[in-house]
mmCIF file of C-alpha atoms in Angstrom:
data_model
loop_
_atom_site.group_PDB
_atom_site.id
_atom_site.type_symbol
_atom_site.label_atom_id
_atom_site.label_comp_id
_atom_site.label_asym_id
_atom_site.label_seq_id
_atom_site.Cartn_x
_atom_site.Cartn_y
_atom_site.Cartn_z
ATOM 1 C CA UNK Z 1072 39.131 24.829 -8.051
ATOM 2 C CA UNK Z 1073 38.104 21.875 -6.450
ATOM 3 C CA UNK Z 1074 37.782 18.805 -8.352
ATOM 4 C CA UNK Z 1075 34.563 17.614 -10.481
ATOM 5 C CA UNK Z 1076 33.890 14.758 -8.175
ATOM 6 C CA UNK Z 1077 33.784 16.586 -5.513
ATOM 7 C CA UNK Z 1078 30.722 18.754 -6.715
ATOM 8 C CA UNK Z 1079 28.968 15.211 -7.717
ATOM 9 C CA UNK Z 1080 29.188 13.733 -3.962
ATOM 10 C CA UNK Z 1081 27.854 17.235 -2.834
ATOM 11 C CA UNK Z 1082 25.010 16.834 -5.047
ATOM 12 C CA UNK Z 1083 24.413 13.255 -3.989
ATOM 13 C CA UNK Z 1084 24.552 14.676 -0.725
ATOM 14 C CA UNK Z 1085 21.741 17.271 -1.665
ATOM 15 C CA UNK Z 1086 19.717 14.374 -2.991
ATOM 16 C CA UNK Z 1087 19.669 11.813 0.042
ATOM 17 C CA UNK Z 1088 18.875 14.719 2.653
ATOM 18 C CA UNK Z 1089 16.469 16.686 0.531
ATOM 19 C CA UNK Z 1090 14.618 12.908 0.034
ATOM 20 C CA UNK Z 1091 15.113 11.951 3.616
ATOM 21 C CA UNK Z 1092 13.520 15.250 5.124
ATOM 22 C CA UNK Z 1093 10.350 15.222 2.284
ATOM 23 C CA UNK Z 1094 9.523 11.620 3.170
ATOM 24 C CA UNK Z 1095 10.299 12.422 7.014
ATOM 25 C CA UNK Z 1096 8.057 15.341 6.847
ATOM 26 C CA UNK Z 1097 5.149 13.308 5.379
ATOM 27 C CA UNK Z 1098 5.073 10.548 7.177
ATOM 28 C CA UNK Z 1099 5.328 12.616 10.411
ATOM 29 C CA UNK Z 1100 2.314 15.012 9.073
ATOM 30 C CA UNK Z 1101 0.237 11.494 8.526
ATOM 31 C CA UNK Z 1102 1.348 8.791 10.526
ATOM 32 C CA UNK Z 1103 -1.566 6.815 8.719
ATOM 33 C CA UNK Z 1104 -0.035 6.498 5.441
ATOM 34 C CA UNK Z 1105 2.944 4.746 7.167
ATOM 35 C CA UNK Z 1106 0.544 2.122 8.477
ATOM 36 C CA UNK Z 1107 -0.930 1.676 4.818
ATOM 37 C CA UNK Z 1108 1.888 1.261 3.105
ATOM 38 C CA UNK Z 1109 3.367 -1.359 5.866
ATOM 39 C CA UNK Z 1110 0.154 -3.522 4.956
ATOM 40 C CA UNK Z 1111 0.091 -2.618 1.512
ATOM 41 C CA UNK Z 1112 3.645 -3.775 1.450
ATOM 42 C CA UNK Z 1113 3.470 -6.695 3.596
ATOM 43 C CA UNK Z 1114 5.791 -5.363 6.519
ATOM 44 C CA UNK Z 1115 3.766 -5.761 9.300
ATOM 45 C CA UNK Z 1116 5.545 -8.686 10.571
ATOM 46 C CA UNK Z 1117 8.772 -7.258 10.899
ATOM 47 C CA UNK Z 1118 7.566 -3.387 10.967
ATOM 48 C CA UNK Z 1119 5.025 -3.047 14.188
ATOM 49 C CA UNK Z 1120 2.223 -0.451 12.784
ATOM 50 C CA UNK Z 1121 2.415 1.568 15.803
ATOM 51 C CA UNK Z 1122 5.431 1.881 16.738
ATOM 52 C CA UNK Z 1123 6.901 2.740 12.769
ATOM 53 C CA UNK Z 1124 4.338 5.085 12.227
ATOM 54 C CA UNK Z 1125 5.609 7.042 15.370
ATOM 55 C CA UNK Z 1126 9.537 6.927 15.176
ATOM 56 C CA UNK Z 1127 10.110 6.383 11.355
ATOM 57 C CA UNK Z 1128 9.369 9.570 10.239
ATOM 58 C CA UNK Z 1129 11.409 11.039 13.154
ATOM 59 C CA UNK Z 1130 14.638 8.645 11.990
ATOM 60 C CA UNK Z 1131 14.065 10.036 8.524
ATOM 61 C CA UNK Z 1132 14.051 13.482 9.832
ATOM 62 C CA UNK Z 1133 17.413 13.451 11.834
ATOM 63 C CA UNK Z 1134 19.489 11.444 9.057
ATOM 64 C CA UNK Z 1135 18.537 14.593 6.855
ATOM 65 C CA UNK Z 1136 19.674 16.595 9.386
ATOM 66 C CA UNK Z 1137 23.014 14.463 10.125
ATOM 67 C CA UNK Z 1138 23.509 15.013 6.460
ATOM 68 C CA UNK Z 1139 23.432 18.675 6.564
ATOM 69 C CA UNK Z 1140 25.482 19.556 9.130
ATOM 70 C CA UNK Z 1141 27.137 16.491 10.910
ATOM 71 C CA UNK Z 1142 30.250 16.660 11.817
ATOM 72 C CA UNK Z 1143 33.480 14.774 10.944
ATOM 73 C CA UNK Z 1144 32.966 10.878 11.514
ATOM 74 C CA UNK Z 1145 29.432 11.541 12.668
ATOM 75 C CA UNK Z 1146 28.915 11.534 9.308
ATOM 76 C CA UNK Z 1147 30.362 8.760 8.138
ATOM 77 C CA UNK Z 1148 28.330 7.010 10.734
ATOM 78 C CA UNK Z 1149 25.230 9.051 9.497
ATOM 79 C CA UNK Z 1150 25.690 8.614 6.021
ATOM 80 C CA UNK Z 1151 26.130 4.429 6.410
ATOM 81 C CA UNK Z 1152 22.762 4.026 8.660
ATOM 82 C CA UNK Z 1153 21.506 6.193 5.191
ATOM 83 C CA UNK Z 1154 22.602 3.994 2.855
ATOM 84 C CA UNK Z 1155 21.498 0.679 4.703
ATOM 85 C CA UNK Z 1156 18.023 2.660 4.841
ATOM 86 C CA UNK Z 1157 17.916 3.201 1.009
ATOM 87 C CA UNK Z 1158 19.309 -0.563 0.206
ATOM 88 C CA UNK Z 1159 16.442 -1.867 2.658
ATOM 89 C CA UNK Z 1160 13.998 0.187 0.818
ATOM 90 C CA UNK Z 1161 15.363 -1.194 -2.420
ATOM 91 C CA UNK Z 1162 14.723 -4.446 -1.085
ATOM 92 C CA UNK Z 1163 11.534 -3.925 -0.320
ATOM 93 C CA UNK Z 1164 10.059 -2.552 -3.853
ATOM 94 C CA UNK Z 1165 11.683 -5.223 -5.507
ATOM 95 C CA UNK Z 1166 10.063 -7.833 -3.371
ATOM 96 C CA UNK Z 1167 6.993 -5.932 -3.757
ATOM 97 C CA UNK Z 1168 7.082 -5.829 -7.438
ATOM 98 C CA UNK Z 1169 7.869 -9.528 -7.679
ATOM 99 C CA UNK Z 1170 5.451 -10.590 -5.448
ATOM 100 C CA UNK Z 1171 2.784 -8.916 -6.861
ATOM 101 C CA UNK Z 1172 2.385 -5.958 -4.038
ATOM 102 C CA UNK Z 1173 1.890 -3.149 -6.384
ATOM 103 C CA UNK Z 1174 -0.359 -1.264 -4.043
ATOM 104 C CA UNK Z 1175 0.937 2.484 -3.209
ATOM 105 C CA UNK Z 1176 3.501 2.192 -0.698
ATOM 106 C CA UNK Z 1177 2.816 5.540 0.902
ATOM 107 C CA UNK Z 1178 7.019 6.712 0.712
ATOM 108 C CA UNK Z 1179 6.245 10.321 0.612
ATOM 109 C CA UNK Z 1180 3.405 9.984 2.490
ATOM 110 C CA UNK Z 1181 -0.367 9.532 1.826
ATOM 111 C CA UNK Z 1182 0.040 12.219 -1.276
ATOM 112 C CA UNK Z 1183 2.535 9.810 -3.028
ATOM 113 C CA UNK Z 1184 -0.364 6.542 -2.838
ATOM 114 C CA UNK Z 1185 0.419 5.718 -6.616
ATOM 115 C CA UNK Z 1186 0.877 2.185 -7.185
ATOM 116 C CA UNK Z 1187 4.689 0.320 -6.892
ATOM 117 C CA UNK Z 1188 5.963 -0.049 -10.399
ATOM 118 C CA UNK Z 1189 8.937 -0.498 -12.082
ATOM 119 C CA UNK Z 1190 9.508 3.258 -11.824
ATOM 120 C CA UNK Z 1191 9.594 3.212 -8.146
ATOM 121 C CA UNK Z 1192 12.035 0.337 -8.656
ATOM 122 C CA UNK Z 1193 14.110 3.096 -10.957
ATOM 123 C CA UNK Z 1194 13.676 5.927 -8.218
ATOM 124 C CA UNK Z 1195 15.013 3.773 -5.537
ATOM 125 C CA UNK Z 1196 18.010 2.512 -7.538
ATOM 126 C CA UNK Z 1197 18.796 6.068 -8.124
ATOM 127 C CA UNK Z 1198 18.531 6.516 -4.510
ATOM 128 C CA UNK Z 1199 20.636 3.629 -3.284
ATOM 129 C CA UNK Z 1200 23.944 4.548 -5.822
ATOM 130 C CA UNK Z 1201 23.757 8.332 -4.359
ATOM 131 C CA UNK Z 1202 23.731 6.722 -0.403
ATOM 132 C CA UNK Z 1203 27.096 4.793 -1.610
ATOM 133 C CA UNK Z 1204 28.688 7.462 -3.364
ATOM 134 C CA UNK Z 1205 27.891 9.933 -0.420
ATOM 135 C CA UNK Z 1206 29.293 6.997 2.466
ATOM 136 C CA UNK Z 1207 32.158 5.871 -0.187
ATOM 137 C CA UNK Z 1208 33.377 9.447 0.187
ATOM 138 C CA UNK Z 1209 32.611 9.701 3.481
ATOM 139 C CA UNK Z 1210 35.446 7.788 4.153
ATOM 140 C CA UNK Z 1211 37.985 10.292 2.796
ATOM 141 C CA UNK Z 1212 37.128 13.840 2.817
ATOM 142 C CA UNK Z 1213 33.411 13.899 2.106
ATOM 143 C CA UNK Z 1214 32.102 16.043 4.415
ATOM 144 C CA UNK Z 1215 27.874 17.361 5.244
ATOM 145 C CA UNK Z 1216 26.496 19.684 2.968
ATOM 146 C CA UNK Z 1217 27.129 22.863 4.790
ATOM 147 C CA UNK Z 1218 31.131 22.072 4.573
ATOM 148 C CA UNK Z 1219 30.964 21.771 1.391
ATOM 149 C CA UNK Z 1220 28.947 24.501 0.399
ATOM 150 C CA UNK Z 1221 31.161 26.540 2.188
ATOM 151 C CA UNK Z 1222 34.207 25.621 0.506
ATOM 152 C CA UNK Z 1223 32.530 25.862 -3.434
ATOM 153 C CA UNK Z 1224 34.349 28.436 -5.443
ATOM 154 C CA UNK Z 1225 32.391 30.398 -8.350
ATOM 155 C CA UNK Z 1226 33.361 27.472 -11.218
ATOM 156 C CA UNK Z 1227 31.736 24.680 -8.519
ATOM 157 C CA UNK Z 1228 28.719 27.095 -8.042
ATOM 158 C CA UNK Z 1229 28.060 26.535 -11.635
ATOM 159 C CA UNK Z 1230 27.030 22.936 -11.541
ATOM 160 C CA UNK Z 1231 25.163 23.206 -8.728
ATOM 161 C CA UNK Z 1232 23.310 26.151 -10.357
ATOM 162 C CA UNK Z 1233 22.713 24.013 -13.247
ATOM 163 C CA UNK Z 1234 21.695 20.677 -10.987
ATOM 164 C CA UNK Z 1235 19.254 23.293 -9.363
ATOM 165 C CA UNK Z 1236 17.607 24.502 -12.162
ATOM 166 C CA UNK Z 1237 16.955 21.245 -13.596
ATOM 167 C CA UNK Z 1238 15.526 19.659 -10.704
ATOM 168 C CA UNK Z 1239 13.182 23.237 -10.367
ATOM 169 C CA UNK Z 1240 12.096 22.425 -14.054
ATOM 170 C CA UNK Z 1241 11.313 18.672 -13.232
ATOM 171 C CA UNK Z 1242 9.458 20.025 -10.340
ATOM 172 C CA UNK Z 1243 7.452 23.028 -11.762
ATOM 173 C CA UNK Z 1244 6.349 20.022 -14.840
ATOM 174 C CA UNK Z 1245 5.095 17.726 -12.574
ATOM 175 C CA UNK Z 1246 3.043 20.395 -9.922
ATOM 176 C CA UNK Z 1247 1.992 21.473 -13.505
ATOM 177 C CA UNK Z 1248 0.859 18.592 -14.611
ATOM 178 C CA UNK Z 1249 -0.863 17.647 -11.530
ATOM 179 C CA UNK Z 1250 -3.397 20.662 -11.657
ATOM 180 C CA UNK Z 1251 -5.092 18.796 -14.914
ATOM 181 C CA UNK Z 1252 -5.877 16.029 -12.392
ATOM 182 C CA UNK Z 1253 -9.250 16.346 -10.297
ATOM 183 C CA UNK Z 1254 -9.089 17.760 -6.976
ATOM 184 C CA UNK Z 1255 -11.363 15.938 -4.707
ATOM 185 C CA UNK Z 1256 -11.261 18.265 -1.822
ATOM 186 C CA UNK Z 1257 -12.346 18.107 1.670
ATOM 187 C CA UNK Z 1258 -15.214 15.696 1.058
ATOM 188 C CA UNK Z 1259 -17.042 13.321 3.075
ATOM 189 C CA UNK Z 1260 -15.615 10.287 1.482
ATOM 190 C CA UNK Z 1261 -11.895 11.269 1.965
ATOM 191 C CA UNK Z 1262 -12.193 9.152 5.498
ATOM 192 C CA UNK Z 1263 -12.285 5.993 3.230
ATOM 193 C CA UNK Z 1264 -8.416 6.758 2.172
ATOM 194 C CA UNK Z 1265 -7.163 6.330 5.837
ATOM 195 C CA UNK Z 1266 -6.995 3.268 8.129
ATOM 196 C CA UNK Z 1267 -9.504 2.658 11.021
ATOM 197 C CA UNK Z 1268 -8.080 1.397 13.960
ATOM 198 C CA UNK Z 1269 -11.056 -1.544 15.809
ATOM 199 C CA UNK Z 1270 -10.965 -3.331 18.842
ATOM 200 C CA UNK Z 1271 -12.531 -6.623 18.500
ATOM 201 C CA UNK Z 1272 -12.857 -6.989 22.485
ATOM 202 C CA UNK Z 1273 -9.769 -9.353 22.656
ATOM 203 C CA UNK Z 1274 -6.976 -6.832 23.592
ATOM 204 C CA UNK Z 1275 -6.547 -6.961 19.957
ATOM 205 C CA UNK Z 1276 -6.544 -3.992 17.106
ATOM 206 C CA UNK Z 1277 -7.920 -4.979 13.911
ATOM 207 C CA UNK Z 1278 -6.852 -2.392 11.220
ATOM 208 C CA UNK Z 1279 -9.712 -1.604 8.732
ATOM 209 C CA UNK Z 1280 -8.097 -0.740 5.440
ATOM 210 C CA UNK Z 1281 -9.619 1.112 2.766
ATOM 211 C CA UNK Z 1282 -11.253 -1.234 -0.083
ATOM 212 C CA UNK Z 1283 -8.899 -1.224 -3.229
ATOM 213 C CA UNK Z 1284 -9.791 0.259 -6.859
ATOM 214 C CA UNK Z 1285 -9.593 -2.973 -8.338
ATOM 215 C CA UNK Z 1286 -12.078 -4.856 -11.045
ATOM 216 C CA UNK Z 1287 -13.680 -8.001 -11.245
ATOM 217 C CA UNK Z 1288 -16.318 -9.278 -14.104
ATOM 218 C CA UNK Z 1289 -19.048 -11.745 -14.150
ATOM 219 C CA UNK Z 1290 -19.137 -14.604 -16.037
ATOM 220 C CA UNK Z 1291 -21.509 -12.686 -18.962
ATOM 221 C CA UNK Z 1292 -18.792 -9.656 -18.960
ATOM 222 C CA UNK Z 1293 -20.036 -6.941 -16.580
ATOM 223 C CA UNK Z 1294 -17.369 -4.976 -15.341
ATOM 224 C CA UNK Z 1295 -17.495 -3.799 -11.729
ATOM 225 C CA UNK Z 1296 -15.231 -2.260 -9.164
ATOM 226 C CA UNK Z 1297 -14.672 -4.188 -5.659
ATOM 227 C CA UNK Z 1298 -15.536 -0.882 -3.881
ATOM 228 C CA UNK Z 1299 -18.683 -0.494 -5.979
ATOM 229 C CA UNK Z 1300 -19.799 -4.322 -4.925
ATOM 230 C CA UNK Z 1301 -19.912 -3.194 -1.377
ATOM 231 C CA UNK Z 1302 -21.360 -0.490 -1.706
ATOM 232 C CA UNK Z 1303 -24.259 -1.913 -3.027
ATOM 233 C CA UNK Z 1304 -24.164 -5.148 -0.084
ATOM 234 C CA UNK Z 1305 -20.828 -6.242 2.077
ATOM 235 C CA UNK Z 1306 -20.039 -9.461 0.570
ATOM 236 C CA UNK Z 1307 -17.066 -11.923 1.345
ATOM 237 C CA UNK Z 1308 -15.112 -12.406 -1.724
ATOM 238 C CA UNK Z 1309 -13.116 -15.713 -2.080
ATOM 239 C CA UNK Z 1310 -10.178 -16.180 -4.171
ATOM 240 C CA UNK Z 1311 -10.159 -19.639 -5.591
ATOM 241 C CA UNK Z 1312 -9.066 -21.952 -7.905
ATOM 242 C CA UNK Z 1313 -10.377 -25.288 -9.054
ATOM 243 C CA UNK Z 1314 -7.333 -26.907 -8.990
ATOM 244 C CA UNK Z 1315 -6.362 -26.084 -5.422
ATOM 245 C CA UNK Z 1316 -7.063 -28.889 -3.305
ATOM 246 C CA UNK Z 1317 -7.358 -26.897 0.071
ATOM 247 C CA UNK Z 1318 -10.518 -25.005 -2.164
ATOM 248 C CA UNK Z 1319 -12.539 -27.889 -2.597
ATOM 249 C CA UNK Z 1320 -13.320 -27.692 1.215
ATOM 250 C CA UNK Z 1321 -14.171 -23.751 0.382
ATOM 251 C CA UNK Z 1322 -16.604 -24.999 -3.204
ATOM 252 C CA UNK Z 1323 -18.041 -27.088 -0.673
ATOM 253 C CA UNK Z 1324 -19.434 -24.953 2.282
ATOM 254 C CA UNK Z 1325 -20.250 -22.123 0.115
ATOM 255 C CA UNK Z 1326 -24.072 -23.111 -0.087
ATOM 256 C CA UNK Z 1327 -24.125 -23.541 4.182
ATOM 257 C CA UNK Z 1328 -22.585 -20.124 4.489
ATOM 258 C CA UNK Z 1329 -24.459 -18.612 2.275
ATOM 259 C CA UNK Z 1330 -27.537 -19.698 3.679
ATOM 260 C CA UNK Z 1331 -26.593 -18.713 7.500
ATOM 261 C CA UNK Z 1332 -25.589 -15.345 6.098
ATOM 262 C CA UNK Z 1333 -28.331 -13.350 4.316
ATOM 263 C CA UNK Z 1334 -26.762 -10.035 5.387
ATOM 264 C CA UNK Z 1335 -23.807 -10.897 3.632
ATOM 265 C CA UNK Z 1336 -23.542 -12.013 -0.394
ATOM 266 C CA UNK Z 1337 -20.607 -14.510 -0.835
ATOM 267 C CA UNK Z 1338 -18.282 -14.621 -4.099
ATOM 268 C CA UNK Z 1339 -15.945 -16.831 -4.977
ATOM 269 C CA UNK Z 1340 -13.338 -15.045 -7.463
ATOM 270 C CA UNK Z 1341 -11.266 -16.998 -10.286
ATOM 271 C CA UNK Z 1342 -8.009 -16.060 -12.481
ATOM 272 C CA UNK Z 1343 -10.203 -16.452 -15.800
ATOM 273 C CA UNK Z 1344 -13.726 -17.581 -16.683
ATOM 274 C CA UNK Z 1345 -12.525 -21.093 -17.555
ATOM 275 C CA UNK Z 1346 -11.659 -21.340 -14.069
ATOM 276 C CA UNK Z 1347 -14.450 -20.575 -13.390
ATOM 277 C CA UNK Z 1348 -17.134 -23.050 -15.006
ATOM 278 C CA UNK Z 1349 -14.880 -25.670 -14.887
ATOM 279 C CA UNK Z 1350 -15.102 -25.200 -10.327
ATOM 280 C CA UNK Z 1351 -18.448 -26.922 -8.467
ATOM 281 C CA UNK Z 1352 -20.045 -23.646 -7.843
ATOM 282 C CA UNK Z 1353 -23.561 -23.620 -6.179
ATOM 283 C CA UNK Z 1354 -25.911 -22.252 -8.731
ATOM 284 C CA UNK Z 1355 -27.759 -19.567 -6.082
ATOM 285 C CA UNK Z 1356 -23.749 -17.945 -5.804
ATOM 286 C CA UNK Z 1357 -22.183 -15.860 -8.198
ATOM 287 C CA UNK Z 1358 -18.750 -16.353 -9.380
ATOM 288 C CA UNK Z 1359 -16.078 -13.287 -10.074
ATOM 289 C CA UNK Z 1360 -13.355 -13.256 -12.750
ATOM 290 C CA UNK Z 1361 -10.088 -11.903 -11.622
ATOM 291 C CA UNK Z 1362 -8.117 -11.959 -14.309
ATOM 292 C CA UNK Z 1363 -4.680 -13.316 -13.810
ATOM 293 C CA UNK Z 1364 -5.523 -12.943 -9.752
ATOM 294 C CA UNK Z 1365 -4.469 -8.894 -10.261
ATOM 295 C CA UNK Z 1366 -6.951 -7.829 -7.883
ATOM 296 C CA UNK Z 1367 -6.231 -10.349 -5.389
ATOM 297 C CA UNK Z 1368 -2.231 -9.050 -5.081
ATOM 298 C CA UNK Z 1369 -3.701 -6.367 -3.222
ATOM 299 C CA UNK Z 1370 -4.035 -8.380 -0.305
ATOM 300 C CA UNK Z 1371 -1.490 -11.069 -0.682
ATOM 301 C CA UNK Z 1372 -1.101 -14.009 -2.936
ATOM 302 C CA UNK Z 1373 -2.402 -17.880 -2.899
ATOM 303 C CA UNK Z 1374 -5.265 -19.610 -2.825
ATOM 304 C CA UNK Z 1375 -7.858 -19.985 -1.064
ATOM 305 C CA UNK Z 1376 -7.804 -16.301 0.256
ATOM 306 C CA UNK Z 1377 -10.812 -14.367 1.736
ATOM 307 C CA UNK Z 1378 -11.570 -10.871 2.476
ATOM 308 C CA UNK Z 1379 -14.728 -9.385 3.700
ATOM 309 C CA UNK Z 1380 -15.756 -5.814 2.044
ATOM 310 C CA UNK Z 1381 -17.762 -3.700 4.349
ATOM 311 C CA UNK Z 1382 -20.279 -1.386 2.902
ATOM 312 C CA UNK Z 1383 -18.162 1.425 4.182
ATOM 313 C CA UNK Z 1384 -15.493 1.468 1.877
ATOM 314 C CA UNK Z 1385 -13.543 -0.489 4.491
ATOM 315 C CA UNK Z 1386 -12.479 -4.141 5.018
ATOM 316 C CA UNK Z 1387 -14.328 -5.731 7.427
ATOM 317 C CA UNK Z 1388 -12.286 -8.824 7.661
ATOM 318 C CA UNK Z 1389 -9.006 -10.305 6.599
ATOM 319 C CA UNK Z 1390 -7.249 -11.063 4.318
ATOM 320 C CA UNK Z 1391 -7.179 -14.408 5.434
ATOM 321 C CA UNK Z 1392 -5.303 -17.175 3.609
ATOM 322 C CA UNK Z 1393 -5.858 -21.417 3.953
ATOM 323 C CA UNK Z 1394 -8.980 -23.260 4.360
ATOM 324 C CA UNK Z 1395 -9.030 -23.704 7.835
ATOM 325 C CA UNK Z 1396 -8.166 -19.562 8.469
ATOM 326 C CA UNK Z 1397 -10.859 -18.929 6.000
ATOM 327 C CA UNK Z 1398 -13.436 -21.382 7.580
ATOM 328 C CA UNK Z 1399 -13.150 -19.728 10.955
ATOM 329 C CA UNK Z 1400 -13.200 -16.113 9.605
ATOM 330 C CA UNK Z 1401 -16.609 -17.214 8.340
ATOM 331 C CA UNK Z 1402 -17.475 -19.020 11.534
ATOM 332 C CA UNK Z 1403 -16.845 -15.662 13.248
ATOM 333 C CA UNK Z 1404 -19.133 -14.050 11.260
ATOM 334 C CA UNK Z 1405 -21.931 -16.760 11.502
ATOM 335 C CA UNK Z 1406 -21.280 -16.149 15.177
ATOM 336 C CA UNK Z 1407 -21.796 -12.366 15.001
ATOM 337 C CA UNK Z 1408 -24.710 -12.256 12.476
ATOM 338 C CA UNK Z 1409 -26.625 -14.812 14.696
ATOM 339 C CA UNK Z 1410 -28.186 -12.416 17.042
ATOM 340 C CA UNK Z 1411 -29.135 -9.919 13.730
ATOM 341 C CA UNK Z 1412 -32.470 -8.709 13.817
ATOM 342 C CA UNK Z 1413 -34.730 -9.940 11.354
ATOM 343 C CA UNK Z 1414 -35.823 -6.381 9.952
ATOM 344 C CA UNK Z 1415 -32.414 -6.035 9.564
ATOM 345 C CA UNK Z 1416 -31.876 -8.974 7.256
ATOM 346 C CA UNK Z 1417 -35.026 -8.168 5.412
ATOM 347 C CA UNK Z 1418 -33.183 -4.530 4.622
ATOM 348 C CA UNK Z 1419 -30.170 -5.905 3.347
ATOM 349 C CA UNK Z 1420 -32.200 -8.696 1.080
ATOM 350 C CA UNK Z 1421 -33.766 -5.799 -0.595
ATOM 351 C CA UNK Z 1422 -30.634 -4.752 -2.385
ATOM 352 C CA UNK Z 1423 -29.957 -8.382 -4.476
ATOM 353 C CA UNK Z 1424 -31.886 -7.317 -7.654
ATOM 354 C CA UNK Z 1425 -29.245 -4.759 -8.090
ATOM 355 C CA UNK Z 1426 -25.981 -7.130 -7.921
ATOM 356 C CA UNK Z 1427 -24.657 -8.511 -10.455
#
């Protein structure tokens, strides 16, 4: 009878192939959801959109493979580039998580878009100790899972029996589970959950992401949802504070703006309503209360930040961060709004009374 361990480093085995070819699978079904989470997760300056979303999934696909049925020090090789994958991944919810990224990182693909938590943090811990113990014994006689299957006498067959049936119970619970949650369908507002890919004329692709679920009050304590505000009127929301000096700039063209863009209604957002009527706030503006800036770590952290909400569900511009990026995405706007017929504006004033 083989020995105990060796029934643990097949099951590790089991584990890193059966996760690589689920998240492979996916991503490859909905390339999308790679390009979300890269944003959501802040990768896309060392993770080109385009080119991940094509080959990742792919990568993913033929480690799980290399896993199953590589041979001799193939495997070793296939089971290292496996482990540096789940380390990296590590890495990259951790630095999510303490940089305030919680947005879904899209792992499993657009299905898996709940938000980064310190449960993903636990999953990919998990993941990262069975990619060592599967390379570790790659480098003696750990072989891919078909060898070893193939060498399991009746006693080994029981753990693996056992390992199987509690990972079908942990499955059948949560698909169970899942049916008590609502089932939006094949409706018209499932485009919102995907990227839109726009060319801005200047050989350039600006990638329109879906508007976050995310709150904000107003000063007297009305609750609403960021994707609710723009649905009602886009609006530019900038996140502020009154002790930022590179703001002050911000406090102080809010009236101009504001006045040059009718189409548009123009928030500035605080951490907490203190904040908030202690800042030089035009009186004809509205101020937001994000508390603790939670809202805001959906689309990266510091202050001044701006992002423009179209009334499609979709971002419309940014996020941009620093008063002189922020000045010229409004510039830009200025620019395009110029030419706006003035029917058009007269349409878009009509829907004030019901803002907050």
């Amino acid at each position: 009878m083989s020995a105990f361990p060796n029934v643990s480093f097949l099951l590790c085995t089991a584990l890193i192939a059966i996760t690589l070819a689920v998240s492979g699978f996916a991503k490859a079904k909905d390339p999308s959801s790679t390009v979300t989470g890269i944003l959501n997760l802040g990768l896309e300056k060392i993770a080109p959109l385009k080119l991940t979303a094509r080959t990742l999934p792919w990568a993913e696909l033929l480690l799980a493979l290399g896993m199953l049925a590589a041979p001799g020090a193939l495997f070793t090789v296939i089971s290292g580039i496996s482990l540096m994958l789940m380390l990296f991944y590590l890495i990259v919810i951790a630095r999510a998580l303490a940089t305030g990224r919680t947005a879904g990182c899209n792992c499993f693909g657009s299905k898996s878009a709940a938000p980064v938590s310190r449960y993903t943090l636990i999953r990919n811990i998990a993941l990262t100790v069975a990619a060592a113990t599967v390379f570790a014994a790659s480098l003696g006689s750990g072989r891919a899972l078909i060898y070893e299957l193939y060498n399991l006498n009746s006693a080994d067959w029981g753990w693996v029996l056992g390992a199987a049936l509690i990972a079908l119970t942990m499955w059948a619970v949560q698909r169970g589970e899942a049916l008590a949650e609502p089932d939006f369908g094949e409706s018209d507002d499932n485009h919102l959950l995907l990227p839109v890919y726009e060319d801005r004329g200047d050989g350039e692709e600006y990638v329109r992401m879906p508007i976050p679920y995310a709150t904000l009050h107003t000063l007297d304590g009305k609750n609403f949802s960021i994707r609710e505000l723009a649905e009602l009127k886009a609006r530019v929301l900038f996140f502020v504070s009154p002790t930022c000096g590179a703001c002050l700039s911000i406090f102080d063209k809010l009236a101009g703006w504001a006045q040059k863009l009718p189409q548009l209604e123009l928030h500035p957002v605080f951490s907490s309503e203190s904040n908030a009527k202690t800042a030089s706030v035009p009186e004809s503006i509205t101020p937001l209360v994000d508390p603790k800036f939670a809202a805001m770590h959906a689309f990266g952290r510091g202050t001044p930040l701006a992002v423009v909400l179209g009334s499609d569900g979709l971002l419309a511009g940014g996020p941009v961060r620093g008063a002189s990026d922020v000045s010229d995405v409004m510039d830009q706007l200025i620019e395009e709004f110029t030419g706006a017929e003035n029917s058009d504006e007269h349409s878009e004033q009509n829907t004030v009374g019901q803002m907050p």
